CSV table of C-alpha atoms in Angstrom, one decimal:
chain,number,residue,atom,x,y,z
A,32,UNK,CA,0.0,0.0,0.0
A,33,UNK,CA,1.3,3.5,-0.9
A,34,UNK,CA,2.2,5.3,2.3
A,35,UNK,CA,1.5,8.6,0.7
A,36,UNK,CA,-2.2,8.1,0.2
A,37,UNK,CA,-4.9,10.2,1.8
A,38,UNK,CA,-6.7,9.1,4.9
A,39,UNK,CA,-10.5,8.7,5.3
A,40,UNK,CA,-10.9,11.9,7.3
A,41,UNK,CA,-14.0,14.1,6.9
A,42,UNK,CA,-14.8,17.1,9.2
A,43,UNK,CA,-18.2,18.8,9.2
A,44,UNK,CA,-19.1,22.2,10.6
A,45,UNK,CA,-21.7,25.0,10.4
A,46,UNK,CA,-21.7,28.7,10.4
A,47,UNK,CA,-24.3,31.2,11.7
A,48,UNK,CA,-23.7,33.2,8.6
A,49,UNK,CA,-25.3,30.4,6.5
A,50,UNK,CA,-28.2,28.9,8.4
A,51,UNK,CA,-29.2,25.4,7.3
A,52,UNK,CA,-26.0,24.7,5.5
A,53,UNK,CA,-23.2,22.2,6.2
A,54,UNK,CA,-19.5,22.6,5.2
A,55,UNK,CA,-17.0,19.8,4.9
A,56,UNK,CA,-13.3,19.6,4.7
A,57,UNK,CA,-12.4,16.0,3.9
A,58,UNK,CA,-9.9,13.6,2.3
A,59,UNK,CA,-10.7,10.1,1.3
A,60,UNK,CA,-8.6,7.1,0.2
A,61,UNK,CA,-10.7,4.0,-0.2
A,62,UNK,CA,-14.1,5.2,0.8
A,63,UNK,CA,-16.8,4.8,-1.8
A,64,UNK,CA,-20.1,6.7,-1.6
A,65,UNK,CA,-23.1,4.5,-2.6
A,66,UNK,CA,-25.8,6.0,-4.7
A,67,UNK,CA,-27.5,8.7,-2.6
A,68,UNK,CA,-28.9,12.3,-2.8
A,69,UNK,CA,-28.9,15.5,-0.7
A,70,UNK,CA,-31.6,18.0,-0.2
A,71,UNK,CA,-29.0,20.8,-0.8
A,72,UNK,CA,-26.8,22.0,-3.6
A,73,UNK,CA,-23.5,20.1,-3.2
A,74,UNK,CA,-20.8,22.4,-4.3
A,75,UNK,CA,-17.3,20.8,-4.2
A,76,UNK,CA,-13.8,22.1,-4.9
A,77,UNK,CA,-11.2,19.4,-5.5
A,78,UNK,CA,-8.0,20.5,-3.9
A,79,UNK,CA,-5.8,17.5,-4.6
A,80,UNK,CA,-6.0,14.1,-6.2
A,81,UNK,CA,-9.2,13.3,-8.2
A,82,UNK,CA,-12.7,12.0,-7.6
A,83,UNK,CA,-14.9,10.1,-9.9
A,84,UNK,CA,-18.7,10.0,-9.7
A,85,UNK,CA,-21.7,8.6,-11.5
A,86,UNK,CA,-24.4,11.2,-12.1
A,87,UNK,CA,-27.2,11.8,-14.6
A,88,UNK,CA,-26.4,8.6,-16.5
A,89,UNK,CA,-22.7,9.5,-17.0
A,90,UNK,CA,-19.4,8.7,-15.4
A,91,UNK,CA,-17.4,11.9,-14.5
A,92,UNK,CA,-13.9,12.6,-13.2
A,93,UNK,CA,-13.1,15.7,-11.2
A,94,UNK,CA,-9.4,16.5,-10.9
A,95,UNK,CA,-7.7,19.1,-8.7
A,96,UNK,CA,-8.9,22.6,-9.3
A,97,UNK,CA,-12.4,21.6,-10.6
A,98,UNK,CA,-15.8,22.3,-9.1
A,99,UNK,CA,-18.3,19.4,-9.3
A,100,UNK,CA,-21.9,20.5,-8.5
A,101,UNK,CA,-24.7,18.1,-7.7
A,102,UNK,CA,-28.2,19.5,-7.8
A,103,UNK,CA,-30.7,18.9,-4.9
A,104,UNK,CA,-32.4,15.5,-4.9
A,105,UNK,CA,-30.3,14.0,-7.7
A,106,UNK,CA,-28.7,10.6,-7.3
A,107,UNK,CA,-24.9,10.3,-7.4
A,108,UNK,CA,-21.9,8.3,-6.2
A,109,UNK,CA,-18.3,9.2,-5.3
A,110,UNK,CA,-15.0,7.4,-5.2
A,111,UNK,CA,-11.3,8.0,-5.9
A,112,UNK,CA,-10.2,8.4,-9.4
A,113,UNK,CA,-6.4,8.1,-8.7
A,114,UNK,CA,-4.5,5.7,-6.5
A,115,UNK,CA,-3.9,8.0,-3.5
A,116,UNK,CA,-7.5,9.4,-3.3
A,117,UNK,CA,-8.7,12.9,-3.1
A,118,UNK,CA,-9.1,16.0,-0.9
A,119,UNK,CA,-11.9,18.5,-1.2
A,120,UNK,CA,-13.9,21.2,0.4
A,121,UNK,CA,-17.7,21.0,0.1
A,122,UNK,CA,-20.6,23.4,0.6
A,123,UNK,CA,-24.1,21.9,1.2
A,124,UNK,CA,-26.1,25.0,0.3
A,125,UNK,CA,-29.9,25.2,1.1
A,126,UNK,CA,-31.9,25.5,-2.1
A,127,UNK,CA,-33.6,28.6,-0.8
A,128,UNK,CA,-30.2,30.4,-0.3
A,129,UNK,CA,-29.1,29.7,-3.9
A,130,UNK,CA,-32.5,30.5,-5.4
A,131,UNK,CA,-32.8,33.8,-3.4
A,132,UNK,CA,-29.4,34.9,-4.6
A,133,UNK,CA,-30.4,34.2,-8.2
A,134,UNK,CA,-33.5,36.3,-7.6
A,135,UNK,CA,-31.5,39.1,-6.2
A,136,UNK,CA,-29.2,39.0,-9.2
A,137,UNK,CA,-31.9,39.1,-11.8
A,138,UNK,CA,-34.9,40.7,-10.1
A,139,UNK,CA,-37.0,37.6,-10.8
A,140,UNK,CA,-37.2,33.9,-10.3
A,141,UNK,CA,-34.3,32.3,-12.2
A,142,UNK,CA,-33.0,28.8,-13.0
A,143,UNK,CA,-30.3,27.6,-10.7
A,144,UNK,CA,-29.6,24.1,-12.1
A,145,UNK,CA,-26.0,23.3,-12.9
A,146,UNK,CA,-24.3,20.9,-15.4
A,147,UNK,CA,-23.4,17.3,-14.6
A,148,UNK,CA,-19.7,17.5,-15.6
A,149,UNK,CA,-17.2,19.0,-13.2
A,150,UNK,CA,-16.8,22.7,-13.8
A,151,UNK,CA,-13.3,23.8,-15.0
A,152,UNK,CA,-13.0,27.4,-13.8
A,153,UNK,CA,-9.9,28.1,-11.8
A,154,UNK,CA,-11.1,31.6,-10.7
A,155,UNK,CA,-14.4,30.2,-9.4
A,156,UNK,CA,-12.5,27.4,-7.5
A,157,UNK,CA,-10.3,30.0,-5.9
A,158,UNK,CA,-13.3,32.2,-4.8
A,159,UNK,CA,-15.0,29.1,-3.3
A,160,UNK,CA,-11.9,28.1,-1.4
A,161,UNK,CA,-11.6,31.7,0.0
A,162,UNK,CA,-15.2,31.7,1.1
A,163,UNK,CA,-14.9,28.2,2.6
A,164,UNK,CA,-11.8,29.2,4.5
A,165,UNK,CA,-13.4,32.3,5.8
A,166,UNK,CA,-16.4,30.4,7.2
A,167,UNK,CA,-14.1,27.7,8.6
A,168,UNK,CA,-11.9,30.1,10.5
A,169,UNK,CA,-14.6,32.3,11.9
A,170,UNK,CA,-13.2,35.3,10.1
A,171,UNK,CA,-14.5,38.8,10.2
A,172,UNK,CA,-18.3,38.2,9.4
A,173,UNK,CA,-18.3,41.0,6.8
A,174,UNK,CA,-15.4,39.3,4.9
A,175,UNK,CA,-16.9,35.8,5.3
A,176,UNK,CA,-20.3,36.8,4.1
A,177,UNK,CA,-19.0,39.0,1.2
A,178,UNK,CA,-16.7,36.3,-0.1
A,179,UNK,CA,-19.5,33.7,0.2
A,180,UNK,CA,-22.0,35.9,-1.8
A,181,UNK,CA,-19.2,36.6,-4.3
A,182,UNK,CA,-18.4,32.9,-4.8
A,183,UNK,CA,-22.0,31.6,-5.1
A,184,UNK,CA,-23.1,34.4,-7.4
A,185,UNK,CA,-20.1,33.8,-9.6
A,186,UNK,CA,-21.1,30.2,-9.9
A,187,UNK,CA,-24.7,31.1,-10.8
A,188,UNK,CA,-23.6,33.9,-13.3
A,189,UNK,CA,-21.1,31.7,-15.2
A,190,UNK,CA,-22.4,28.2,-14.9
A,191,UNK,CA,-26.1,27.9,-14.4
A,192,UNK,CA,-27.6,26.0,-17.3
A,193,UNK,CA,-29.7,29.1,-18.0
A,194,UNK,CA,-27.3,32.0,-17.7
A,195,UNK,CA,-29.0,34.9,-15.8
A,196,UNK,CA,-29.4,38.4,-17.0
A,197,UNK,CA,-28.0,40.4,-14.1
A,198,UNK,CA,-29.6,43.7,-13.0
A,199,UNK,CA,-27.1,46.5,-12.9
A,200,UNK,CA,-27.7,49.4,-10.5
A,201,UNK,CA,-26.9,53.0,-11.5
A,202,UNK,CA,-24.2,54.9,-9.6
A,203,UNK,CA,-25.5,56.1,-6.3
A,204,UNK,CA,-23.2,58.4,-4.3
A,205,UNK,CA,-25.7,58.7,-1.4
A,206,UNK,CA,-25.9,55.0,-0.9
A,207,UNK,CA,-22.1,54.7,-1.1
A,208,UNK,CA,-21.5,57.4,1.5
A,209,UNK,CA,-24.2,55.8,3.8
A,210,UNK,CA,-22.4,52.4,3.6
A,211,UNK,CA,-19.0,54.0,4.2
A,212,UNK,CA,-20.4,55.8,7.3
A,213,UNK,CA,-21.8,52.5,8.6
A,214,UNK,CA,-18.5,50.8,8.1
A,215,UNK,CA,-16.5,53.6,9.7
A,216,UNK,CA,-18.9,54.2,12.6
A,217,UNK,CA,-17.3,51.7,15.1
A,218,UNK,CA,-14.2,49.9,13.7
A,219,UNK,CA,-14.2,47.5,16.7
A,220,UNK,CA,-17.8,46.3,16.3
A,221,UNK,CA,-18.5,43.5,13.8
A,222,UNK,CA,-20.7,44.3,10.9
A,223,UNK,CA,-22.4,41.8,8.6
A,224,UNK,CA,-23.1,42.3,4.9
A,225,UNK,CA,-26.8,41.9,5.6
A,226,UNK,CA,-26.7,44.8,8.1
A,227,UNK,CA,-24.8,46.9,5.7
A,228,UNK,CA,-27.2,46.2,2.9
A,229,UNK,CA,-30.2,47.0,5.1
A,230,UNK,CA,-28.9,50.5,5.8
A,231,UNK,CA,-29.3,51.3,2.1
A,232,UNK,CA,-32.4,49.2,1.3
A,233,UNK,CA,-30.5,46.8,-1.0
A,234,UNK,CA,-30.0,43.0,-1.2
A,235,UNK,CA,-26.6,41.7,0.0
A,236,UNK,CA,-25.7,41.0,-3.6
A,237,UNK,CA,-26.4,44.4,-4.9
A,238,UNK,CA,-25.0,46.2,-1.9
A,239,UNK,CA,-21.6,44.4,-2.2
A,240,UNK,CA,-21.6,44.8,-6.0
A,241,UNK,CA,-22.4,48.5,-6.0
A,242,UNK,CA,-19.9,49.3,-3.2
A,243,UNK,CA,-17.1,47.3,-4.9
A,244,UNK,CA,-17.8,48.9,-8.3
A,245,UNK,CA,-17.9,52.4,-7.0
A,246,UNK,CA,-14.9,52.3,-4.5
A,247,UNK,CA,-12.7,49.7,-6.1
A,248,UNK,CA,-12.7,47.6,-2.9
A,249,UNK,CA,-15.1,45.1,-1.4
A,250,UNK,CA,-16.7,46.4,1.8
A,251,UNK,CA,-14.5,44.3,4.2
A,252,UNK,CA,-11.3,45.3,2.2
A,253,UNK,CA,-12.3,49.0,2.4
A,254,UNK,CA,-12.9,48.8,6.1
A,255,UNK,CA,-9.6,47.1,6.7
A,256,UNK,CA,-7.9,49.8,4.7
A,257,UNK,CA,-9.6,52.5,6.9
A,258,UNK,CA,-8.4,50.6,10.0
A,259,UNK,CA,-4.8,50.7,8.8
A,260,UNK,CA,-4.9,54.4,8.0
A,261,UNK,CA,-6.3,55.2,11.4
A,262,UNK,CA,-3.7,53.0,13.1
A,263,UNK,CA,-0.7,55.0,11.7
A,264,UNK,CA,-0.7,57.8,14.3
A,265,UNK,CA,-0.5,55.3,17.2
A,266,UNK,CA,2.4,53.4,15.4
A,267,UNK,CA,4.2,56.7,14.9
A,268,UNK,CA,3.7,57.5,18.6
A,269,UNK,CA,5.5,54.2,19.5
A,270,UNK,CA,2.6,52.0,20.5
A,271,UNK,CA,3.2,48.3,20.2
A,272,UNK,CA,1.9,46.4,17.1
A,273,UNK,CA,-0.2,44.2,19.4
A,274,UNK,CA,-1.9,47.2,21.1
A,275,UNK,CA,-2.5,48.9,17.7
A,276,UNK,CA,-4.0,45.8,16.2
A,277,UNK,CA,-6.5,45.4,19.0
A,278,UNK,CA,-7.4,49.1,19.1
A,279,UNK,CA,-7.9,49.1,15.3
A,280,UNK,CA,-10.4,46.2,15.2
A,281,UNK,CA,-8.2,43.5,13.7
A,282,UNK,CA,-8.8,40.0,15.1
A,283,UNK,CA,-5.1,39.6,16.2
A,284,UNK,CA,-1.6,40.9,15.5
A,285,UNK,CA,-1.1,38.5,12.5
A,286,UNK,CA,-4.3,39.7,10.9
A,287,UNK,CA,-3.2,43.3,11.2
A,288,UNK,CA,0.4,42.6,10.0
A,289,UNK,CA,-0.9,40.7,7.0
A,290,UNK,CA,-3.1,43.5,5.8
A,291,UNK,CA,-0.5,46.2,6.7
A,292,UNK,CA,2.2,44.5,4.7
A,293,UNK,CA,-0.1,44.2,1.7
A,294,UNK,CA,-0.6,48.0,1.8
A,295,UNK,CA,2.9,49.2,2.7
A,296,UNK,CA,5.2,46.4,1.7
A,297,UNK,CA,6.7,46.0,5.1
A,298,UNK,CA,5.4,44.8,8.5
A,299,UNK,CA,4.0,47.4,10.9
A,300,UNK,CA,6.9,47.0,13.3
A,301,UNK,CA,9.5,47.8,10.7
A,302,UNK,CA,7.4,50.7,9.3
A,303,UNK,CA,7.3,52.2,12.8
């Protein structure tokens, strides 16, 4: 037996940001899924190895970097497609969540059925992994919710069998300033995308889309940039990086350092 093969090791968890959903991080070696179905959209990202599955009368192979999607209620299997198995991340998304997002995007009921073959879209796979990681690690709720909405709406926009016609909002300086004020009001307090959208009477999809288009940054990225700018005087005055990170609303020093270095090219301690 090859000592380098994956283990049979799944881990399930849930997030309050996505009620009714399950998330899985798993690797499998010799486990085989018998024919079964789920009452959710099963959205997978293969991170290593390869999985094969029987679905809709065909036999499919999903290699690393692909996104197999199983529609609710549809029978399918699952097994390794290479000797050492496969590792993947999975979202089990409630149908209402996916359907409501499609409705927000289009302004009407829209089809959210996906193809049987694994989707080969590296950018989509990366977006899904970012969202999955954010939910797994209890990240800033604004970042987690925004990346989740981004990933799932990208899946719908690019790969639904009936491509949706997305409603585009006109520029709206008043709404942008209102959202900026909400994000800046208390940098220590968590803010969700749903709360931000509610302040301007928009859906989460359109609030995030409008804000990102008009400012060039997603809401959580804009808020983190504001936190960094407001942290500079304390750093100049000699405060420790740990103190500044906590006072600026970052989850910890490493979170602050990571974002600071992206903006300034050096860690905050060296900048100081």
